[in-house]
JSON list of C-alpha atoms in Angstrom, two decimals:
[
{"chain": "R", "resi": 26, "resn": "UNK", "atom": "CA", "xyz": [-10.60, 8.28, -7.23]},
{"chain": "R", "resi": 27, "resn": "UNK", "atom": "CA", "xyz": [-10.89, 5.43, -9.64]},
{"chain": "R", "resi": 28, "resn": "UNK", "atom": "CA", "xyz": [-9.85, 8.46, -12.91]},
{"chain": "R", "resi": 29, "resn": "UNK", "atom": "CA", "xyz": [-6.34, 8.93, -10.79]},
{"chain": "R", "resi": 30, "resn": "UNK", "atom": "CA", "xyz": [-5.71, 5.39, -10.19]},
{"chain": "R", "resi": 31, "resn": "UNK", "atom": "CA", "xyz": [-6.33, 5.04, -14.07]},
{"chain": "R", "resi": 32, "resn": "UNK", "atom": "CA", "xyz": [-4.51, 7.73, -15.36]},
{"chain": "R", "resi": 33, "resn": "UNK", "atom": "CA", "xyz": [-1.59, 6.71, -12.73]},
{"chain": "R", "resi": 34, "resn": "UNK", "atom": "CA", "xyz": [-1.46, 3.11, -14.93]},
{"chain": "R", "resi": 35, "resn": "UNK", "atom": "CA", "xyz": [-1.67, 5.16, -17.90]},
{"chain": "R", "resi": 36, "resn": "UNK", "atom": "CA", "xyz": [0.85, 7.23, -17.12]},
{"chain": "R", "resi": 37, "resn": "UNK", "atom": "CA", "xyz": [3.17, 4.62, -16.25]},
{"chain": "R", "resi": 38, "resn": "UNK", "atom": "CA", "xyz": [2.60, 2.56, -19.43]},
{"chain": "R", "resi": 39, "resn": "UNK", "atom": "CA", "xyz": [3.09, 5.71, -21.95]},
{"chain": "R", "resi": 40, "resn": "UNK", "atom": "CA", "xyz": [6.45, 6.49, -19.54]},
{"chain": "R", "resi": 41, "resn": "UNK", "atom": "CA", "xyz": [7.49, 2.83, -19.69]},
{"chain": "R", "resi": 42, "resn": "UNK", "atom": "CA", "xyz": [6.96, 2.99, -24.01]},
{"chain": "R", "resi": 43, "resn": "UNK", "atom": "CA", "xyz": [9.01, 6.57, -24.18]},
{"chain": "R", "resi": 44, "resn": "UNK", "atom": "CA", "xyz": [11.94, 5.19, -21.85]},
{"chain": "R", "resi": 45, "resn": "UNK", "atom": "CA", "xyz": [12.24, 2.01, -23.99]},
{"chain": "R", "resi": 46, "resn": "UNK", "atom": "CA", "xyz": [12.30, 4.20, -27.03]},
{"chain": "R", "resi": 47, "resn": "UNK", "atom": "CA", "xyz": [14.80, 6.79, -25.99]},
{"chain": "R", "resi": 48, "resn": "UNK", "atom": "CA", "xyz": [16.89, 3.61, -24.80]},
{"chain": "R", "resi": 49, "resn": "UNK", "atom": "CA", "xyz": [16.78, 1.90, -28.13]},
{"chain": "R", "resi": 50, "resn": "UNK", "atom": "CA", "xyz": [17.82, 4.93, -30.44]},
{"chain": "R", "resi": 51, "resn": "UNK", "atom": "CA", "xyz": [20.34, 5.68, -27.66]},
{"chain": "R", "resi": 52, "resn": "UNK", "atom": "CA", "xyz": [21.80, 2.46, -28.36]},
{"chain": "R", "resi": 53, "resn": "UNK", "atom": "CA", "xyz": [21.64, 2.97, -32.01]},
{"chain": "R", "resi": 54, "resn": "UNK", "atom": "CA", "xyz": [22.91, 6.16, -32.12]},
{"chain": "R", "resi": 55, "resn": "UNK", "atom": "CA", "xyz": [26.02, 4.55, -29.68]},
{"chain": "R", "resi": 56, "resn": "UNK", "atom": "CA", "xyz": [26.82, 2.06, -32.31]},
{"chain": "R", "resi": 57, "resn": "UNK", "atom": "CA", "xyz": [26.35, 4.25, -35.01]},
{"chain": "R", "resi": 58, "resn": "UNK", "atom": "CA", "xyz": [29.12, 6.58, -33.41]},
{"chain": "R", "resi": 59, "resn": "UNK", "atom": "CA", "xyz": [31.55, 4.21, -33.61]},
{"chain": "R", "resi": 60, "resn": "UNK", "atom": "CA", "xyz": [31.37, 4.11, -37.59]},
{"chain": "R", "resi": 61, "resn": "UNK", "atom": "CA", "xyz": [31.34, 7.85, -38.56]},
{"chain": "R", "resi": 62, "resn": "UNK", "atom": "CA", "xyz": [30.39, 11.35, -37.12]},
{"chain": "R", "resi": 63, "resn": "UNK", "atom": "CA", "xyz": [31.52, 10.07, -33.84]},
{"chain": "R", "resi": 64, "resn": "UNK", "atom": "CA", "xyz": [31.11, 13.77, -31.74]},
{"chain": "R", "resi": 65, "resn": "UNK", "atom": "CA", "xyz": [27.43, 14.16, -32.97]},
{"chain": "R", "resi": 66, "resn": "UNK", "atom": "CA", "xyz": [26.15, 10.62, -32.61]},
{"chain": "R", "resi": 67, "resn": "UNK", "atom": "CA", "xyz": [27.88, 10.11, -29.22]},
{"chain": "R", "resi": 68, "resn": "UNK", "atom": "CA", "xyz": [26.15, 13.65, -28.16]},
{"chain": "R", "resi": 69, "resn": "UNK", "atom": "CA", "xyz": [22.67, 12.56, -29.31]},
{"chain": "R", "resi": 70, "resn": "UNK", "atom": "CA", "xyz": [23.17, 8.86, -27.71]},
{"chain": "R", "resi": 71, "resn": "UNK", "atom": "CA", "xyz": [24.19, 10.45, -24.18]},
{"chain": "R", "resi": 72, "resn": "UNK", "atom": "CA", "xyz": [21.11, 12.94, -24.70]},
{"chain": "R", "resi": 73, "resn": "UNK", "atom": "CA", "xyz": [18.75, 10.16, -25.64]},
{"chain": "R", "resi": 74, "resn": "UNK", "atom": "CA", "xyz": [19.83, 8.47, -22.81]},
{"chain": "R", "resi": 75, "resn": "UNK", "atom": "CA", "xyz": [19.36, 11.21, -20.04]},
{"chain": "R", "resi": 76, "resn": "UNK", "atom": "CA", "xyz": [16.18, 11.58, -21.66]},
{"chain": "R", "resi": 77, "resn": "UNK", "atom": "CA", "xyz": [14.94, 7.73, -20.98]},
{"chain": "R", "resi": 78, "resn": "UNK", "atom": "CA", "xyz": [16.60, 8.40, -17.47]},
{"chain": "R", "resi": 79, "resn": "UNK", "atom": "CA", "xyz": [14.50, 11.57, -16.77]},
{"chain": "R", "resi": 80, "resn": "UNK", "atom": "CA", "xyz": [11.03, 9.79, -17.94]},
{"chain": "R", "resi": 81, "resn": "UNK", "atom": "CA", "xyz": [12.08, 6.77, -15.52]},
{"chain": "R", "resi": 82, "resn": "UNK", "atom": "CA", "xyz": [12.43, 9.05, -12.51]},
{"chain": "R", "resi": 83, "resn": "UNK", "atom": "CA", "xyz": [9.12, 11.26, -13.26]},
{"chain": "R", "resi": 84, "resn": "UNK", "atom": "CA", "xyz": [7.37, 7.92, -13.46]},
{"chain": "R", "resi": 85, "resn": "UNK", "atom": "CA", "xyz": [8.79, 6.63, -10.30]},
{"chain": "R", "resi": 86, "resn": "UNK", "atom": "CA", "xyz": [8.28, 10.20, -8.83]},
{"chain": "R", "resi": 87, "resn": "UNK", "atom": "CA", "xyz": [4.59, 9.84, -9.71]},
{"chain": "R", "resi": 88, "resn": "UNK", "atom": "CA", "xyz": [4.12, 6.59, -8.30]},
{"chain": "R", "resi": 89, "resn": "UNK", "atom": "CA", "xyz": [5.64, 6.88, -4.90]},
{"chain": "R", "resi": 90, "resn": "UNK", "atom": "CA", "xyz": [3.04, 9.03, -3.27]},
{"chain": "R", "resi": 91, "resn": "UNK", "atom": "CA", "xyz": [1.47, 7.67, -0.06]},
{"chain": "R", "resi": 92, "resn": "UNK", "atom": "CA", "xyz": [-1.35, 5.42, -0.38]},
{"chain": "R", "resi": 93, "resn": "UNK", "atom": "CA", "xyz": [-5.01, 6.11, 1.73]},
{"chain": "R", "resi": 94, "resn": "UNK", "atom": "CA", "xyz": [-6.09, 3.68, 3.72]},
{"chain": "R", "resi": 95, "resn": "UNK", "atom": "CA", "xyz": [-9.44, 3.62, 4.76]},
{"chain": "R", "resi": 96, "resn": "UNK", "atom": "CA", "xyz": [-10.50, 1.67, 7.72]},
{"chain": "R", "resi": 97, "resn": "UNK", "atom": "CA", "xyz": [-14.13, 0.79, 8.39]},
{"chain": "R", "resi": 98, "resn": "UNK", "atom": "CA", "xyz": [-15.69, -0.51, 11.53]},
{"chain": "R", "resi": 99, "resn": "UNK", "atom": "CA", "xyz": [-18.65, -3.03, 11.13]},
{"chain": "R", "resi": 100, "resn": "UNK", "atom": "CA", "xyz": [-20.63, -3.86, 14.28]},
{"chain": "R", "resi": 101, "resn": "UNK", "atom": "CA", "xyz": [-23.10, -6.10, 15.09]},
{"chain": "R", "resi": 102, "resn": "UNK", "atom": "CA", "xyz": [-26.37, -5.08, 16.19]},
{"chain": "R", "resi": 103, "resn": "UNK", "atom": "CA", "xyz": [-27.12, -1.41, 17.66]},
{"chain": "R", "resi": 104, "resn": "UNK", "atom": "CA", "xyz": [-24.62, 0.32, 19.08]},
{"chain": "R", "resi": 105, "resn": "UNK", "atom": "CA", "xyz": [-24.59, 3.31, 21.78]},
{"chain": "R", "resi": 106, "resn": "UNK", "atom": "CA", "xyz": [-22.22, 5.60, 22.48]},
{"chain": "R", "resi": 107, "resn": "UNK", "atom": "CA", "xyz": [-20.41, 5.23, 25.67]},
{"chain": "R", "resi": 108, "resn": "UNK", "atom": "CA", "xyz": [-18.48, 7.90, 27.56]},
{"chain": "R", "resi": 109, "resn": "UNK", "atom": "CA", "xyz": [-14.94, 7.19, 27.69]},
{"chain": "R", "resi": 110, "resn": "UNK", "atom": "CA", "xyz": [-13.12, 8.05, 31.06]},
{"chain": "R", "resi": 111, "resn": "UNK", "atom": "CA", "xyz": [-9.37, 8.25, 31.66]},
{"chain": "R", "resi": 112, "resn": "UNK", "atom": "CA", "xyz": [-8.32, 5.60, 33.58]},
{"chain": "R", "resi": 113, "resn": "UNK", "atom": "CA", "xyz": [-5.33, 7.64, 35.59]},
{"chain": "R", "resi": 114, "resn": "UNK", "atom": "CA", "xyz": [-7.83, 10.75, 35.91]},
{"chain": "R", "resi": 115, "resn": "UNK", "atom": "CA", "xyz": [-10.98, 10.21, 35.38]},
{"chain": "R", "resi": 116, "resn": "UNK", "atom": "CA", "xyz": [-11.14, 13.08, 33.01]},
{"chain": "R", "resi": 117, "resn": "UNK", "atom": "CA", "xyz": [-13.64, 12.54, 30.19]},
{"chain": "R", "resi": 118, "resn": "UNK", "atom": "CA", "xyz": [-12.16, 11.78, 26.79]},
{"chain": "R", "resi": 119, "resn": "UNK", "atom": "CA", "xyz": [-13.57, 13.18, 23.28]},
{"chain": "R", "resi": 120, "resn": "UNK", "atom": "CA", "xyz": [-13.83, 10.24, 20.60]},
{"chain": "R", "resi": 121, "resn": "UNK", "atom": "CA", "xyz": [-12.14, 12.91, 18.16]},
{"chain": "R", "resi": 122, "resn": "UNK", "atom": "CA", "xyz": [-9.17, 12.31, 19.92]},
{"chain": "R", "resi": 123, "resn": "UNK", "atom": "CA", "xyz": [-9.03, 8.34, 19.52]},
{"chain": "R", "resi": 124, "resn": "UNK", "atom": "CA", "xyz": [-6.04, 7.43, 17.05]},
{"chain": "R", "resi": 125, "resn": "UNK", "atom": "CA", "xyz": [-5.87, 4.19, 15.59]},
{"chain": "R", "resi": 126, "resn": "UNK", "atom": "CA", "xyz": [-2.22, 2.38, 15.67]},
{"chain": "R", "resi": 127, "resn": "UNK", "atom": "CA", "xyz": [-1.40, -0.70, 14.10]},
{"chain": "R", "resi": 128, "resn": "UNK", "atom": "CA", "xyz": [-4.97, -1.60, 14.27]},
{"chain": "R", "resi": 129, "resn": "UNK", "atom": "CA", "xyz": [-5.57, -0.81, 17.72]},
{"chain": "R", "resi": 130, "resn": "UNK", "atom": "CA", "xyz": [-7.71, 2.18, 18.89]},
{"chain": "R", "resi": 131, "resn": "UNK", "atom": "CA", "xyz": [-4.92, 4.60, 21.31]},
{"chain": "R", "resi": 132, "resn": "UNK", "atom": "CA", "xyz": [-6.46, 7.60, 23.04]},
{"chain": "R", "resi": 133, "resn": "UNK", "atom": "CA", "xyz": [-4.00, 10.58, 24.82]},
{"chain": "R", "resi": 134, "resn": "UNK", "atom": "CA", "xyz": [-5.79, 12.13, 27.80]},
{"chain": "R", "resi": 135, "resn": "UNK", "atom": "CA", "xyz": [-5.83, 16.10, 27.27]},
{"chain": "R", "resi": 136, "resn": "UNK", "atom": "CA", "xyz": [-5.90, 16.61, 30.92]},
{"chain": "R", "resi": 137, "resn": "UNK", "atom": "CA", "xyz": [-3.06, 14.72, 32.50]},
{"chain": "R", "resi": 138, "resn": "UNK", "atom": "CA", "xyz": [-1.38, 13.46, 29.01]},
{"chain": "R", "resi": 139, "resn": "UNK", "atom": "CA", "xyz": [-1.71, 9.50, 29.91]},
{"chain": "R", "resi": 140, "resn": "UNK", "atom": "CA", "xyz": [-1.77, 7.44, 26.67]},
{"chain": "R", "resi": 141, "resn": "UNK", "atom": "CA", "xyz": [-4.06, 4.36, 26.91]},
{"chain": "R", "resi": 142, "resn": "UNK", "atom": "CA", "xyz": [-5.75, 1.65, 25.05]},
{"chain": "R", "resi": 143, "resn": "UNK", "atom": "CA", "xyz": [-9.72, 1.74, 24.09]},
{"chain": "R", "resi": 144, "resn": "UNK", "atom": "CA", "xyz": [-11.02, -1.31, 24.96]},
{"chain": "R", "resi": 145, "resn": "UNK", "atom": "CA", "xyz": [-14.27, -2.81, 24.53]},
{"chain": "R", "resi": 146, "resn": "UNK", "atom": "CA", "xyz": [-15.89, -4.36, 28.05]},
{"chain": "R", "resi": 147, "resn": "UNK", "atom": "CA", "xyz": [-17.94, -7.44, 27.14]},
{"chain": "R", "resi": 148, "resn": "UNK", "atom": "CA", "xyz": [-21.33, -7.49, 27.61]},
{"chain": "R", "resi": 149, "resn": "UNK", "atom": "CA", "xyz": [-22.06, -10.56, 30.19]}
]
Protein backbone atom coordinates (compact mmCIF):
# COMPACT_ATOMS: atom_id res chain seq x y z
CA UNK A 1 0.00 0.00 0.00
CA UNK A 2 2.92 2.31 0.72
CA UNK A 3 4.32 1.84 -2.79
CA UNK A 4 0.99 2.73 -4.34
CA UNK A 5 0.95 6.09 -2.54
CA UNK A 6 4.53 6.75 -3.63
CA UNK A 7 3.68 5.94 -7.25
CA UNK A 8 0.67 8.28 -7.06
CA UNK A 9 2.86 11.13 -5.77
CA UNK A 10 5.50 10.53 -8.43
CA UNK A 11 2.90 10.40 -11.20
CA UNK A 12 1.37 13.64 -9.90
CA UNK A 13 4.74 15.42 -9.97
CA UNK A 14 5.65 14.08 -13.42
CA UNK A 15 2.20 14.96 -14.76
CA UNK A 16 2.50 18.48 -13.37
CA UNK A 17 5.91 18.96 -14.98
CA UNK A 18 4.63 17.70 -18.34
CA UNK A 19 1.58 20.00 -18.13
CA UNK A 20 3.75 23.04 -17.28
CA UNK A 21 6.08 22.30 -20.20
CA UNK A 22 3.12 21.90 -22.58
CA UNK A 23 1.54 25.17 -21.38
CA UNK A 24 4.89 26.99 -21.66
CA UNK A 25 5.42 25.91 -25.26
CA UNK A 26 1.75 26.57 -26.07
CA UNK A 27 2.24 30.18 -24.98
CA UNK A 28 5.53 30.44 -26.93
CA UNK A 29 3.93 29.08 -30.11
CA UNK A 30 0.88 31.29 -29.56
CA UNK A 31 3.07 34.39 -29.35
CA UNK A 32 5.11 33.26 -32.35
CA UNK A 33 1.90 32.81 -34.35
CA UNK A 34 1.43 36.58 -34.31
CA UNK A 35 4.71 37.07 -36.21
CA UNK A 36 4.87 34.47 -38.96
CA UNK A 37 3.27 31.21 -40.17
CA UNK A 38 0.19 31.89 -38.07
CA UNK A 39 -1.89 28.84 -38.97
CA UNK A 40 0.75 26.21 -38.26
CA UNK A 41 2.06 27.77 -35.06
CA UNK A 42 -1.42 28.51 -33.76
CA UNK A 43 -2.45 24.89 -34.42
CA UNK A 44 0.64 23.62 -32.57
CA UNK A 45 -0.15 26.00 -29.70
CA UNK A 46 -3.72 24.70 -29.43
CA UNK A 47 -2.56 21.07 -29.57
CA UNK A 48 0.03 21.66 -26.82
CA UNK A 49 -2.58 23.39 -24.67
CA UNK A 50 -5.00 20.49 -25.13
CA UNK A 51 -2.26 17.96 -24.26
CA UNK A 52 -1.56 19.92 -21.06
CA UNK A 53 -5.26 19.88 -20.16
CA UNK A 54 -5.51 16.12 -20.84
CA UNK A 55 -2.48 15.47 -18.60
CA UNK A 56 -4.03 17.54 -15.78
CA UNK A 57 -7.35 15.70 -16.19
CA UNK A 58 -5.54 12.34 -16.12
CA UNK A 59 -3.64 13.21 -12.94
CA UNK A 60 -6.87 14.41 -11.32
CA UNK A 61 -8.66 11.20 -12.34
CA UNK A 62 -5.91 9.02 -10.87
CA UNK A 63 -5.94 10.92 -7.56
CA UNK A 64 -9.71 11.14 -7.05
CA UNK A 65 -10.17 7.46 -6.20
CA UNK A 66 -11.75 6.83 -2.79
CA UNK A 67 -9.39 6.38 0.10
CA UNK A 68 -9.69 3.27 2.29
CA UNK A 69 -10.23 4.01 5.97
CA UNK A 70 -9.26 1.29 8.45
CA UNK A 71 -10.89 1.45 11.88
CA UNK A 72 -9.35 -0.45 14.74
CA UNK A 73 -10.88 -1.11 18.12
CA UNK A 74 -8.71 -1.34 21.20
CA UNK A 75 -10.26 -2.72 24.37
CA UNK A 76 -8.80 -2.76 27.83
CA UNK A 77 -8.37 -6.20 29.35
CA UNK A 78 -9.97 -9.42 28.19
CA UNK A 79 -13.03 -9.31 26.06
CA UNK A 80 -15.58 -12.08 25.82
CA UNK A 81 -18.06 -12.14 22.97
CA UNK A 82 -21.60 -11.68 24.22
CA UNK A 83 -24.59 -12.76 22.20
CA UNK A 84 -26.48 -9.85 20.66
CA UNK A 85 -30.27 -10.09 20.66
CA UNK A 86 -32.79 -7.93 18.87
CA UNK A 87 -34.66 -5.71 21.37
CA UNK A 88 -37.81 -5.95 19.24
CA UNK A 89 -38.19 -9.69 18.52
CA UNK A 90 -35.41 -11.29 20.61
CA UNK A 91 -33.76 -12.93 17.60
CA UNK A 92 -30.04 -13.68 17.67
CA UNK A 93 -27.87 -11.29 15.68
CA UNK A 94 -24.67 -12.38 13.98
CA UNK A 95 -21.63 -10.14 14.65
CA UNK A 96 -20.94 -9.99 10.90
CA UNK A 97 -24.10 -7.93 10.41
CA UNK A 98 -22.78 -4.98 12.45
CA UNK A 99 -22.14 -1.88 10.32
CA UNK A 100 -20.34 1.20 11.63
CA UNK A 101 -21.96 4.46 10.52
CA UNK A 102 -20.24 7.70 11.58
CA UNK A 103 -18.41 5.85 14.34
CA UNK A 104 -21.54 4.26 15.83
CA UNK A 105 -22.17 0.51 15.46
CA UNK A 106 -25.61 -0.31 14.02
CA UNK A 107 -27.17 -3.66 13.21
CA UNK A 108 -30.29 -4.66 11.25
CA UNK A 109 -32.23 -7.64 12.55
CA UNK A 110 -32.60 -10.28 9.79
CA UNK A 111 -35.89 -11.49 11.30
CA UNK A 112 -37.97 -8.35 11.90
CA UNK A 113 -35.93 -5.74 9.99
CA UNK A 114 -35.47 -3.42 12.98
CA UNK A 115 -32.30 -1.33 12.90
CA UNK A 116 -30.81 -0.56 16.30
CA UNK A 117 -27.62 0.76 17.84
CA UNK A 118 -25.31 -1.70 19.54
CA UNK A 119 -24.35 -0.34 22.96
CA UNK A 120 -21.95 -1.60 25.57
CA UNK A 121 -23.56 -2.24 28.92
CA UNK A 122 -21.66 -0.94 31.95
CA UNK A 123 -19.99 -3.62 34.07
CA UNK A 124 -21.07 -2.20 37.44
